[in-house]
Short mmCIF file of C-alpha atoms and ligand atoms in Angstrom, two decimals:
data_model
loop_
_atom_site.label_atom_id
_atom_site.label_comp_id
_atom_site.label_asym_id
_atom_site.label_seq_id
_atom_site.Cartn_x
_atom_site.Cartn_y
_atom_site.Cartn_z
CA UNK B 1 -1.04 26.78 -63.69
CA UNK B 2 -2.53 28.01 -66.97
CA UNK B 3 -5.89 26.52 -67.97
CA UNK B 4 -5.40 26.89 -71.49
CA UNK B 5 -3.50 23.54 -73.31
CA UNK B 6 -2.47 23.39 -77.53
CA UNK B 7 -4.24 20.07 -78.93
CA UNK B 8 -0.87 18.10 -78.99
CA UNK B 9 -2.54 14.83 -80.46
CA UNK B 10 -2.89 17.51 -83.73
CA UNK B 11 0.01 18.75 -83.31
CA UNK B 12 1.88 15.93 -83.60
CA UNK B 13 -0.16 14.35 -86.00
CA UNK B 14 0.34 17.40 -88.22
CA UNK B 15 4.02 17.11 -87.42
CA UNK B 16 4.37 13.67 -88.99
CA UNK B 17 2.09 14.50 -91.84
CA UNK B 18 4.33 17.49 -92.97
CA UNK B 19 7.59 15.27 -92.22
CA UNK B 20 6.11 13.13 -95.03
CA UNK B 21 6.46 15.80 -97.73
CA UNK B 22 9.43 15.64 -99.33
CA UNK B 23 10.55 11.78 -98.92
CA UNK B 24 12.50 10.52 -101.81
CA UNK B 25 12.72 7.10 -102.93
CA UNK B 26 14.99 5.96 -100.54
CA UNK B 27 12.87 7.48 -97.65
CA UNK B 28 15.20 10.41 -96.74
CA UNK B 29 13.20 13.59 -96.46
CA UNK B 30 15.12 16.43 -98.65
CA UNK B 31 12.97 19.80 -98.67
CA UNK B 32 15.35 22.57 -100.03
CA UNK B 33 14.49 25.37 -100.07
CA UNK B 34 12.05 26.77 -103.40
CA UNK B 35 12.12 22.48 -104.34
CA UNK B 36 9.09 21.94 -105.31
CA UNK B 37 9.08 19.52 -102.33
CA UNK B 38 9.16 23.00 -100.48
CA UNK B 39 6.49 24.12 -102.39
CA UNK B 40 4.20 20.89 -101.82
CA UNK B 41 4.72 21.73 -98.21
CA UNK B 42 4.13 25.04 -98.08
CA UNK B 43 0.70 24.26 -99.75
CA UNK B 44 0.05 22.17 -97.11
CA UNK B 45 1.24 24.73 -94.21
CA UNK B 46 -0.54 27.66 -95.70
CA UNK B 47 -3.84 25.46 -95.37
CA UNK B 48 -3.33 25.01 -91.96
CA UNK B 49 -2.69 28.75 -91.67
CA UNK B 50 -5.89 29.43 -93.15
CA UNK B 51 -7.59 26.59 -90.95
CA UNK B 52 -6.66 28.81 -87.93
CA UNK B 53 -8.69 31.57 -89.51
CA UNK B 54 -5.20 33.22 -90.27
CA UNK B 55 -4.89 35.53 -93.85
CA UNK B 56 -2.27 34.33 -95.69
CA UNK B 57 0.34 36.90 -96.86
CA UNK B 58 3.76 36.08 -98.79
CA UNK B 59 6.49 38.36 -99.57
CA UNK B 60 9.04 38.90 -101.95
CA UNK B 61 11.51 36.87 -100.77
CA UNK B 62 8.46 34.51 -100.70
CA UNK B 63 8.10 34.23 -96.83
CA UNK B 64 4.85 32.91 -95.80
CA UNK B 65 2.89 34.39 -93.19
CA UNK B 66 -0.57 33.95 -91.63
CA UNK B 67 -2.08 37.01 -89.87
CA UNK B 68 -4.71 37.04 -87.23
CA UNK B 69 -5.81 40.41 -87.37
CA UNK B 70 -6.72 40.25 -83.43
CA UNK B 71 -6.64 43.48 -81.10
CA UNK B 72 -5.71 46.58 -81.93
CA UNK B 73 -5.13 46.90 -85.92
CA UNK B 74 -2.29 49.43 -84.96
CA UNK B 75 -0.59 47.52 -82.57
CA UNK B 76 2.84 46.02 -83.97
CA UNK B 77 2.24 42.25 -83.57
CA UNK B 78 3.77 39.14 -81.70
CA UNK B 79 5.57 37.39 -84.90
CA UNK B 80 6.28 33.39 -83.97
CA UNK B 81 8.00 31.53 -86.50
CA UNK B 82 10.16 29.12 -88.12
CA UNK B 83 11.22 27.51 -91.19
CA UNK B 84 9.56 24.42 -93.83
CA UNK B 85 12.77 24.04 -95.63
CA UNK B 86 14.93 21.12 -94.30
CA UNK B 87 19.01 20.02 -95.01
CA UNK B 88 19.32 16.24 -96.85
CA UNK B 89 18.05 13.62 -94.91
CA UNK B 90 16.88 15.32 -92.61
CA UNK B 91 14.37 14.86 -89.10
CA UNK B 92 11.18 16.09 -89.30
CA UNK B 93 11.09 18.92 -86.14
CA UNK B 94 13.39 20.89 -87.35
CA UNK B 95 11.49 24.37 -88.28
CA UNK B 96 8.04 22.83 -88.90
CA UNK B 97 7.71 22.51 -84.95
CA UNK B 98 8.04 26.22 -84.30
CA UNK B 99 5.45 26.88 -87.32
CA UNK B 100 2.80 24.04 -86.12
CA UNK B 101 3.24 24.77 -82.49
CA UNK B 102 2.32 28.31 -83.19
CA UNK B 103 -0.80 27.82 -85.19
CA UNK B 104 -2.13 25.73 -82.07
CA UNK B 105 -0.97 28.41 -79.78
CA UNK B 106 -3.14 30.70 -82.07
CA UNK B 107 -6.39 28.27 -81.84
CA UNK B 108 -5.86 27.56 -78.41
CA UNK B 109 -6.18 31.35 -78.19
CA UNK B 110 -9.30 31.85 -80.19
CA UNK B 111 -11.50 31.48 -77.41
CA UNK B 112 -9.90 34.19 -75.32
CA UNK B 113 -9.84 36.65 -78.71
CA UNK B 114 -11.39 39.58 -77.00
CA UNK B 115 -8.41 39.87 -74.43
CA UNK B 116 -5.64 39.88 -76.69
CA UNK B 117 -4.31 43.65 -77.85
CA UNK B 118 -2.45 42.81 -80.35
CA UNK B 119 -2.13 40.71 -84.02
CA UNK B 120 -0.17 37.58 -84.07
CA UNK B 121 1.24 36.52 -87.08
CA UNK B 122 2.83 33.47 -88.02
CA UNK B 123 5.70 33.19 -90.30
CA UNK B 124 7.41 30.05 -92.62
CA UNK B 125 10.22 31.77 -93.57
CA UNK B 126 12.10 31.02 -96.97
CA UNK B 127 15.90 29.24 -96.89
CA UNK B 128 16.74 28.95 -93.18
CA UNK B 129 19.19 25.86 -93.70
CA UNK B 130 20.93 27.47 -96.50
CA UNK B 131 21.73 23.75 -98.14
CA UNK B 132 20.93 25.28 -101.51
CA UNK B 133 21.31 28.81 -101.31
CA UNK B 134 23.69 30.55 -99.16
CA UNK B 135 23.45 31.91 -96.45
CA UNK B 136 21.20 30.67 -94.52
CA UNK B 137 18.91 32.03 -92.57
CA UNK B 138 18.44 33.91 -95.95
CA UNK B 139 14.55 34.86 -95.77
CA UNK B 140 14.55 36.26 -92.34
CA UNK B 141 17.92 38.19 -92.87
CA UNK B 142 16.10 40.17 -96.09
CA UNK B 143 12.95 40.64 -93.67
CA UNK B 144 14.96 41.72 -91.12
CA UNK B 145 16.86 44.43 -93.77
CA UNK B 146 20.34 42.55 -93.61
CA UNK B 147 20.64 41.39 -97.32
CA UNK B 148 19.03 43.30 -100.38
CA UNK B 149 16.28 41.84 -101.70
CA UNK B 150 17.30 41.55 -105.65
CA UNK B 151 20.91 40.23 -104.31
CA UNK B 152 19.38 37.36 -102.65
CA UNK B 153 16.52 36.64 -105.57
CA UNK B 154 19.66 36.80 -108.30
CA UNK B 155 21.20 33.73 -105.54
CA UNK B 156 22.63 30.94 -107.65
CA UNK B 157 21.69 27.64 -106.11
CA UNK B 158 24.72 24.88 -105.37
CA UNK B 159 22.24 23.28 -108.15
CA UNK B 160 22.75 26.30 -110.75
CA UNK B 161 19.30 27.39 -110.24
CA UNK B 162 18.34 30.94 -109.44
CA UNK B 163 16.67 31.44 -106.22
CA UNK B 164 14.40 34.56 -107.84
CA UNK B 165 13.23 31.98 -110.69
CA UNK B 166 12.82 28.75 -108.64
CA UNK B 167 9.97 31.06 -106.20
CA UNK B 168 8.38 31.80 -109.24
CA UNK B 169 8.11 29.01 -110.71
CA UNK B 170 6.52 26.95 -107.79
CA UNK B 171 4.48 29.92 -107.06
CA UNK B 172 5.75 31.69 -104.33
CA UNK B 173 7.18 34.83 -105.19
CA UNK B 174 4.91 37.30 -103.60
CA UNK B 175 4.32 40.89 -103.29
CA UNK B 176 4.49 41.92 -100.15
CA UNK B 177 7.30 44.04 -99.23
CA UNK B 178 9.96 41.98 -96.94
CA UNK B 179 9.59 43.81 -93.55
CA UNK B 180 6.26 44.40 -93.96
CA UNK B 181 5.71 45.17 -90.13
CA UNK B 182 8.24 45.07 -87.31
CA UNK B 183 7.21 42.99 -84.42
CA UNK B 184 6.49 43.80 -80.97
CA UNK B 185 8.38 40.97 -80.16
CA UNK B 186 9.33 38.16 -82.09
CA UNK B 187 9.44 34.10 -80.26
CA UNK B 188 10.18 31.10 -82.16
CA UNK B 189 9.78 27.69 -80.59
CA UNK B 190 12.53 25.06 -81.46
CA UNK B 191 14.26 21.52 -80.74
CA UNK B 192 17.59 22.19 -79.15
CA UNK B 193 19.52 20.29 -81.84
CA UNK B 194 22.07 19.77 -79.31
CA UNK B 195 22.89 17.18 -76.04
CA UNK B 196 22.68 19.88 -73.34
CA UNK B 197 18.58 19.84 -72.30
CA UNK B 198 18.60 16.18 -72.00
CA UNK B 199 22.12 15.44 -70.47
CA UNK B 200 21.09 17.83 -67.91
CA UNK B 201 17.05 16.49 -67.40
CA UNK B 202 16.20 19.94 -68.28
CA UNK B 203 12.32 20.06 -70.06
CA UNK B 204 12.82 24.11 -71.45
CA UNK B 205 15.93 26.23 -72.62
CA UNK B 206 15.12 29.71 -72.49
CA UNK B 207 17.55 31.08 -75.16
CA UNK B 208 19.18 34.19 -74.40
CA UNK B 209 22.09 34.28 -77.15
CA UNK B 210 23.24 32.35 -80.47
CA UNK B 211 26.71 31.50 -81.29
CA UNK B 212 28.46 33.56 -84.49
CA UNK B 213 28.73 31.73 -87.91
CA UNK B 214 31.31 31.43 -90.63
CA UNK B 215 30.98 29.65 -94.00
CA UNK B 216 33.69 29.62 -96.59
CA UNK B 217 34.43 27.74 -99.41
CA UNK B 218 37.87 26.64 -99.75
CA UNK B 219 39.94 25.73 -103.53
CA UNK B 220 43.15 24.43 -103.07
CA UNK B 221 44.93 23.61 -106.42
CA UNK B 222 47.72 21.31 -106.27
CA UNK B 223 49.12 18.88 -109.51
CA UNK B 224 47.07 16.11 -110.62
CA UNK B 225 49.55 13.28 -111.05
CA UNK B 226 50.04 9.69 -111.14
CA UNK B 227 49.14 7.42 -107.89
CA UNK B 228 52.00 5.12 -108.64
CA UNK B 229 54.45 6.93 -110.15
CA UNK B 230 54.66 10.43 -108.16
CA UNK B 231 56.84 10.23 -104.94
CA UNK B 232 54.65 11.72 -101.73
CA UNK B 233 57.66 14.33 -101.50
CA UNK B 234 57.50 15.36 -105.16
CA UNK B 235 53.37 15.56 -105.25
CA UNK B 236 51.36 18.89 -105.06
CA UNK B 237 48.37 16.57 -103.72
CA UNK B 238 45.39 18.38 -102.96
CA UNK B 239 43.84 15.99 -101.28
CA UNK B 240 46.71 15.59 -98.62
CA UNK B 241 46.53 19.45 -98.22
CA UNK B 242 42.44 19.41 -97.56
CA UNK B 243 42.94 16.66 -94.87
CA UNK B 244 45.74 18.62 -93.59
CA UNK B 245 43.45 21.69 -93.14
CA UNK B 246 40.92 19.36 -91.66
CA UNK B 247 43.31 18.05 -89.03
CA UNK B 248 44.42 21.56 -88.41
CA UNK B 249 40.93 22.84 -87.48
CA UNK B 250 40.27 19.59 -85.23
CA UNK B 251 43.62 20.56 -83.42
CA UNK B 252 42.57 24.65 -83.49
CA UNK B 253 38.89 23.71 -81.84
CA UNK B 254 40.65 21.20 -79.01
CA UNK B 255 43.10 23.82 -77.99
CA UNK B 256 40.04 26.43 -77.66
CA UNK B 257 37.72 24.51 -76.41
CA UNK B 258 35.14 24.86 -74.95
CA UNK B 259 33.25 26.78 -77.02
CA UNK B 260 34.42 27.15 -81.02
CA UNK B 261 33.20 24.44 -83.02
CA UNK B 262 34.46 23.65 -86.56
CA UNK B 263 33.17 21.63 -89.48
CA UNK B 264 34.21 20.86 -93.02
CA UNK B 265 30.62 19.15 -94.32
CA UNK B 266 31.18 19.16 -98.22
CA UNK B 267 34.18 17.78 -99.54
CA UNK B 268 35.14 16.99 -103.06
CA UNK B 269 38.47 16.05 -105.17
CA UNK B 270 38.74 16.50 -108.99
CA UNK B 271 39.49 14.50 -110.96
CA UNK B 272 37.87 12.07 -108.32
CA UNK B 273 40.04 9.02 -109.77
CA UNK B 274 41.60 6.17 -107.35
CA UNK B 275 44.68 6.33 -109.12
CA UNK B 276 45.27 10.12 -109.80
CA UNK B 277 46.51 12.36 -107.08
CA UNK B 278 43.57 14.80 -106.66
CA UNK B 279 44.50 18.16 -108.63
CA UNK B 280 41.78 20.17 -106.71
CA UNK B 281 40.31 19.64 -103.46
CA UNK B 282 37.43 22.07 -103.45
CA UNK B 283 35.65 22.29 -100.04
CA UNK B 284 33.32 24.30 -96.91
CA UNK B 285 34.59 25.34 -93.44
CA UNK B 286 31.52 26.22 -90.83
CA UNK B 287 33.07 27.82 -87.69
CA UNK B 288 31.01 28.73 -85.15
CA UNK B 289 31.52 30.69 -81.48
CA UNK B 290 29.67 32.57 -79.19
CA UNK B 291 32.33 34.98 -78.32
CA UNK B 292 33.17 37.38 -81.50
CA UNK B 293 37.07 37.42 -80.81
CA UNK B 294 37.42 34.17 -80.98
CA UNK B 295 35.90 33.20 -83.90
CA UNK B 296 37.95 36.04 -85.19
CA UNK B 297 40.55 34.74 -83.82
CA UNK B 298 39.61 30.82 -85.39
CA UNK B 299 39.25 32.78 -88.69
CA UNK B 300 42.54 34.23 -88.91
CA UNK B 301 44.34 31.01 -87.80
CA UNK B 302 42.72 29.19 -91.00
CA UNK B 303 43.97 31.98 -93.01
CA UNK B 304 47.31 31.83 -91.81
CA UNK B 305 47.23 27.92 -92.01
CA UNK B 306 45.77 28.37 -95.89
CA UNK B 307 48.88 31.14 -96.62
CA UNK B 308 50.99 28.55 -95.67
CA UNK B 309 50.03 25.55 -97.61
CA UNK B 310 50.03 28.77 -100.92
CA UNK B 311 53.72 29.60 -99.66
CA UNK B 312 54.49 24.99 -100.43
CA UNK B 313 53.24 25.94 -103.92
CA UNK B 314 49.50 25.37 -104.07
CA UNK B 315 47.18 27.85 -105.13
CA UNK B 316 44.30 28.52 -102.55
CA UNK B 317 41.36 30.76 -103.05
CA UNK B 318 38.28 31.30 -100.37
CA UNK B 319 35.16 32.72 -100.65
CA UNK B 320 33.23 34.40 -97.88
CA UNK B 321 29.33 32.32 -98.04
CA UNK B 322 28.25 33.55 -94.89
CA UNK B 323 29.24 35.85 -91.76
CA UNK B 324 27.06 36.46 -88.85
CA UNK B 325 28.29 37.66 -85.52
CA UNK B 326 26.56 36.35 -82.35
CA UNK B 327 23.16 37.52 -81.03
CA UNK B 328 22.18 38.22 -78.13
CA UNK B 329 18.38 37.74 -77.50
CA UNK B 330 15.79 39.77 -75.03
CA UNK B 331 16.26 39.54 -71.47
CA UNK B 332 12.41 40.66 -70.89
CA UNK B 333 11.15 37.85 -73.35
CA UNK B 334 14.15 35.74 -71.61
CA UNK B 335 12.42 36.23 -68.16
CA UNK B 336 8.47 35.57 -69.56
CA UNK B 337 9.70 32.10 -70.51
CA UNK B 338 11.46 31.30 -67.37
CA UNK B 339 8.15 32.53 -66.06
CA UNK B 340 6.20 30.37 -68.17
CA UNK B 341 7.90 27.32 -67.52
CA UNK B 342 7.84 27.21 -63.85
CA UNK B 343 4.30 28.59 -64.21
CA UNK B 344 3.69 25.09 -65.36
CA UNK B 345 5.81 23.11 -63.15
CA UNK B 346 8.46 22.51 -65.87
CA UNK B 347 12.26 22.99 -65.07
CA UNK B 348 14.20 25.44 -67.25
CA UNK B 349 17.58 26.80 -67.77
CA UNK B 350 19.59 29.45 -69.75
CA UNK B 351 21.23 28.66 -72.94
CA UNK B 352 22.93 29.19 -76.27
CA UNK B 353 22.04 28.52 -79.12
CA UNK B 354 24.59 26.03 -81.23
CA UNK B 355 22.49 26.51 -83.88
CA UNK B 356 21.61 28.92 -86.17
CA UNK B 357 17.89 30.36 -86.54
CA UNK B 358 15.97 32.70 -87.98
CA UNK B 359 15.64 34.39 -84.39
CA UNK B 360 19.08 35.79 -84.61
CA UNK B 361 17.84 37.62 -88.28
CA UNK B 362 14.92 39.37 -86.43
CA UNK B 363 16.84 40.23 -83.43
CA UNK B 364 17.78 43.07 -85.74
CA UNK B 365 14.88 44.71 -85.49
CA UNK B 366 12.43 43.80 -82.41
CA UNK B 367 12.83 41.67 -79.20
CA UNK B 368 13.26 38.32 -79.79
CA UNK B 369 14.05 35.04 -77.92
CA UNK B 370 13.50 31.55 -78.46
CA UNK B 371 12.28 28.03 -76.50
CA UNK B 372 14.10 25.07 -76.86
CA UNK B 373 12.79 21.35 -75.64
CA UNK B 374 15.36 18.56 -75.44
CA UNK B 375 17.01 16.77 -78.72
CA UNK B 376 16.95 12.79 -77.85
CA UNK B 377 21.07 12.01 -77.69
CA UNK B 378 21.24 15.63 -79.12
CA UNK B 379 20.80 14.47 -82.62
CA UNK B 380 19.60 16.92 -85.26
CA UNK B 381 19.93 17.32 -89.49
CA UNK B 382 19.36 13.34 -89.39
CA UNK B 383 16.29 11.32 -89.83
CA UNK B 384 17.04 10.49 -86.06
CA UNK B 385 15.85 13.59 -84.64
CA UNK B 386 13.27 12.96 -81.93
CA UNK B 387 11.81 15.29 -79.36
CA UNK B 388 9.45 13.15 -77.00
CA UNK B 389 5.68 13.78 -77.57
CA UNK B 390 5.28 15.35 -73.68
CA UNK B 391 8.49 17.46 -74.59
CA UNK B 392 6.75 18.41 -77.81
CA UNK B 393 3.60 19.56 -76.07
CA UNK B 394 4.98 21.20 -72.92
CA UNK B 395 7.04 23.25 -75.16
CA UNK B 396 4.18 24.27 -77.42
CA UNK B 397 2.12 25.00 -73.66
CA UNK B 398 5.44 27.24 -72.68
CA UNK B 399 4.83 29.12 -76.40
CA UNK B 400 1.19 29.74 -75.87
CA UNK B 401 1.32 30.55 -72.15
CA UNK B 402 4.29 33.89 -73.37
CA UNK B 403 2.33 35.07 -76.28
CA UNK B 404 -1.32 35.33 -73.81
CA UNK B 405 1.30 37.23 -71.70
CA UNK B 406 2.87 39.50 -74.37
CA UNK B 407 -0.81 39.81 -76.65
CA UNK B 408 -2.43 40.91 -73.45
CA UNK B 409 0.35 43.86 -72.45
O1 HGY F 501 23.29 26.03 -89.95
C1 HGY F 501 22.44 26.28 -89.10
O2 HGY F 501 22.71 26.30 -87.92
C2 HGY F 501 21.02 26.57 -89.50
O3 HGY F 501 20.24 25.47 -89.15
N1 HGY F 501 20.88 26.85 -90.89
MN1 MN F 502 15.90 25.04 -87.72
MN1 MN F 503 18.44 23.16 -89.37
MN1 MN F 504 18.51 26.46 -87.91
#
């Protein structure tokens, strides 16, 4: 059993403070990403970072990192991670727990500095959820080399706002070169966001893969027309078309499942009038699978299902927000928290990730795996999030016991 513990009571003190930033007046906490909510928060992160004795370094695409220059100056460094930036309404683990959780892994270290071999930085990385600016995951994908840096800066927000300008303007447009350093391996601690860890009594997922994603925005343009006056059979009713794409994917995702998951999360009708037949439906379709072919194969069934509803006479456009096929994650770093866990008497298991995270970016370019703890009723983007303080801190002890493994190799 390791000697070494994280302070948890800080930890979760920390936890709440941070899940304060960013309430608005009805209470909900919205931190998107480059808000100046984000930026109030990332004040307050970066002087915790600096608390640990870490040197604060931010990059063009205005990730935040703190870097304990520990062990060999040459050695490529563990990288542990997460994101401030939160959907609407939103819990207050999601992201901040991987970032907190790893600056007490790097105080609970300090006392054993003249073992480790290797830096350890810790990163805040900009626009995981991608409620703003798409895609998600957007920060760690330009770190990681997957989307040019100017491309994502010139990023027009679902506000109008330009990602580039919004950085600047609360101050976090930085110099350093995205990619700065490739990892020796890169961990980030998470909540599961989903029901399996708790249905199953399980205290630690050990993450070895992540599920594909697909975003699209979908226009269908049918005939605005009167509510009282227009037959059903006569009517081009965009509305009546979205809900028939909705019912189709419900119908898709039953006949594949398990596995596939679809979601149409924003939704909107113009002229958005109780008594006009909607003209437009304008709306977003998230599918998500862990096996390549068949979210190909989800893909092209909503195409053919859209070609279908343009052969009846409306017009239908998509756009492509984000693609990202599924990742798998490193069997070695797999194994170390399997280790880890039982090391500590804790039960573990093998899992996917649902979700997406900025893991799957930097599994482009150096080992990387990630920790899960249980969701309570598998609730996640909702204030009700809640991960049990005991979950909270074994998973933090899991974190800290890997990286004293992996700083000491
Ligand atoms: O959508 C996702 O899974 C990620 O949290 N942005
Ligand atoms: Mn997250
Ligand atoms: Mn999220
Ligand atoms: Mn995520």
């Amino acid at each position: 059993m390791s000697a070494r513990s994280i302070d948890a009571e800080r930890l979760l003190a920390r936890l709440v403070r941070l899940g304060e930033v960013g309430r608005d007046d009805d209470g909900r906490l919205i931190r998107l990403a480059a808000s100046d909510a984000d930026k109030m928060a990332r004040d307050l992160v970066s002087s915790w970072m600096e608390e640990a004795g870490l040197d604060i370094i931010v990059d063009r695409i205005g990730n935040v990192f703190g870097k304990w220059s520990v062990g060999d100056a040459d050695a490529a460094p563990i990288m542990l991670g997460s994101h401030i930036d939160t959907v609407v309404n939103a819990g207050i683990y999601d992201g901040p727990y991987g970032i907190l959780a790893a600056l007490e892994v790097v105080t609970a270290l300090r006392p054993v500095r003249h073992d480790l071999k290797r830096p350890i930085i810790v990163g805040a990385f900009t626009n995981e959820e991608g409620a703003r600016y798409a895609p998600d995951m957007m920060g760690s994908l330009v770190y990681a080399g997957g989307l040019d840096l100017d491309r994502a800066l010139a990023t027009i927000g679902t506000d109008g706002t330009v990602l580039g300008e919004e950085l600047a303007r609360i101050g976090y447009a930085g110099t350093a070169a995205p990619g700065f350093v490739t990892p020796h391996a890169y961990i980030e601690l998470h909540i599961e966001q989903g029901p399996v860890l708790e249905s199953e009594g399980i205290a630690i997922g050990s993450v070895e893969n992540l599920q594909g994603i697909s975003w699209q925005k979908v226009k269908i343009e049918g005939t605005a027309n009167h509510a009282g006056t227009t037959p059903i059979a006569l009517r081009r009713d965009a509305g009546h078309a979205a809900a028939r794409v909705i019912t189709f994917l419900r119908d898709l995702m039953d006949s594949n499942s398990p596995g596939g998951v679809a979601t149409v999360g924003s939704i909107a009708f113009e002229p958005d009038i109780i008594n006009v037949v909607p003209g437009r439906a304008t709306f977003t379709v998230d599918l998500r699978d862990p096996v390549e072919s068949r979210l190909r194969d989800h893909e092209r069934a909503l195409a053919a299902f859209l070609d279908d509803l343009a052969s009846q006479g409306f017009a239908v456009t998509v756009e492509t927000l984000t693609r990202f096929e599924p990742v798998i994650f490193d069997q070695g770093l797999c194994a170390l928290i399997d280790e880890a866990a039982r090391e500590r008497g804790l039960s573990v298991r093998r899992m996917t990730s649902g979700a997406g995270h900025d893991a799957q970016m930097m599994a482009r370019i150096c080992p990387s795996a990630m920790i899960f703890i249980p969701s309570r009723d598998g609730i996640s983007h909702n204030p009700r999030e809640h991960s049990d303080p005991d979950q909270i801190a074994a998973g933090a002890d899991v974190l800290l016991d890997v990286v004293a493994k992996l700083a000491t190799q």
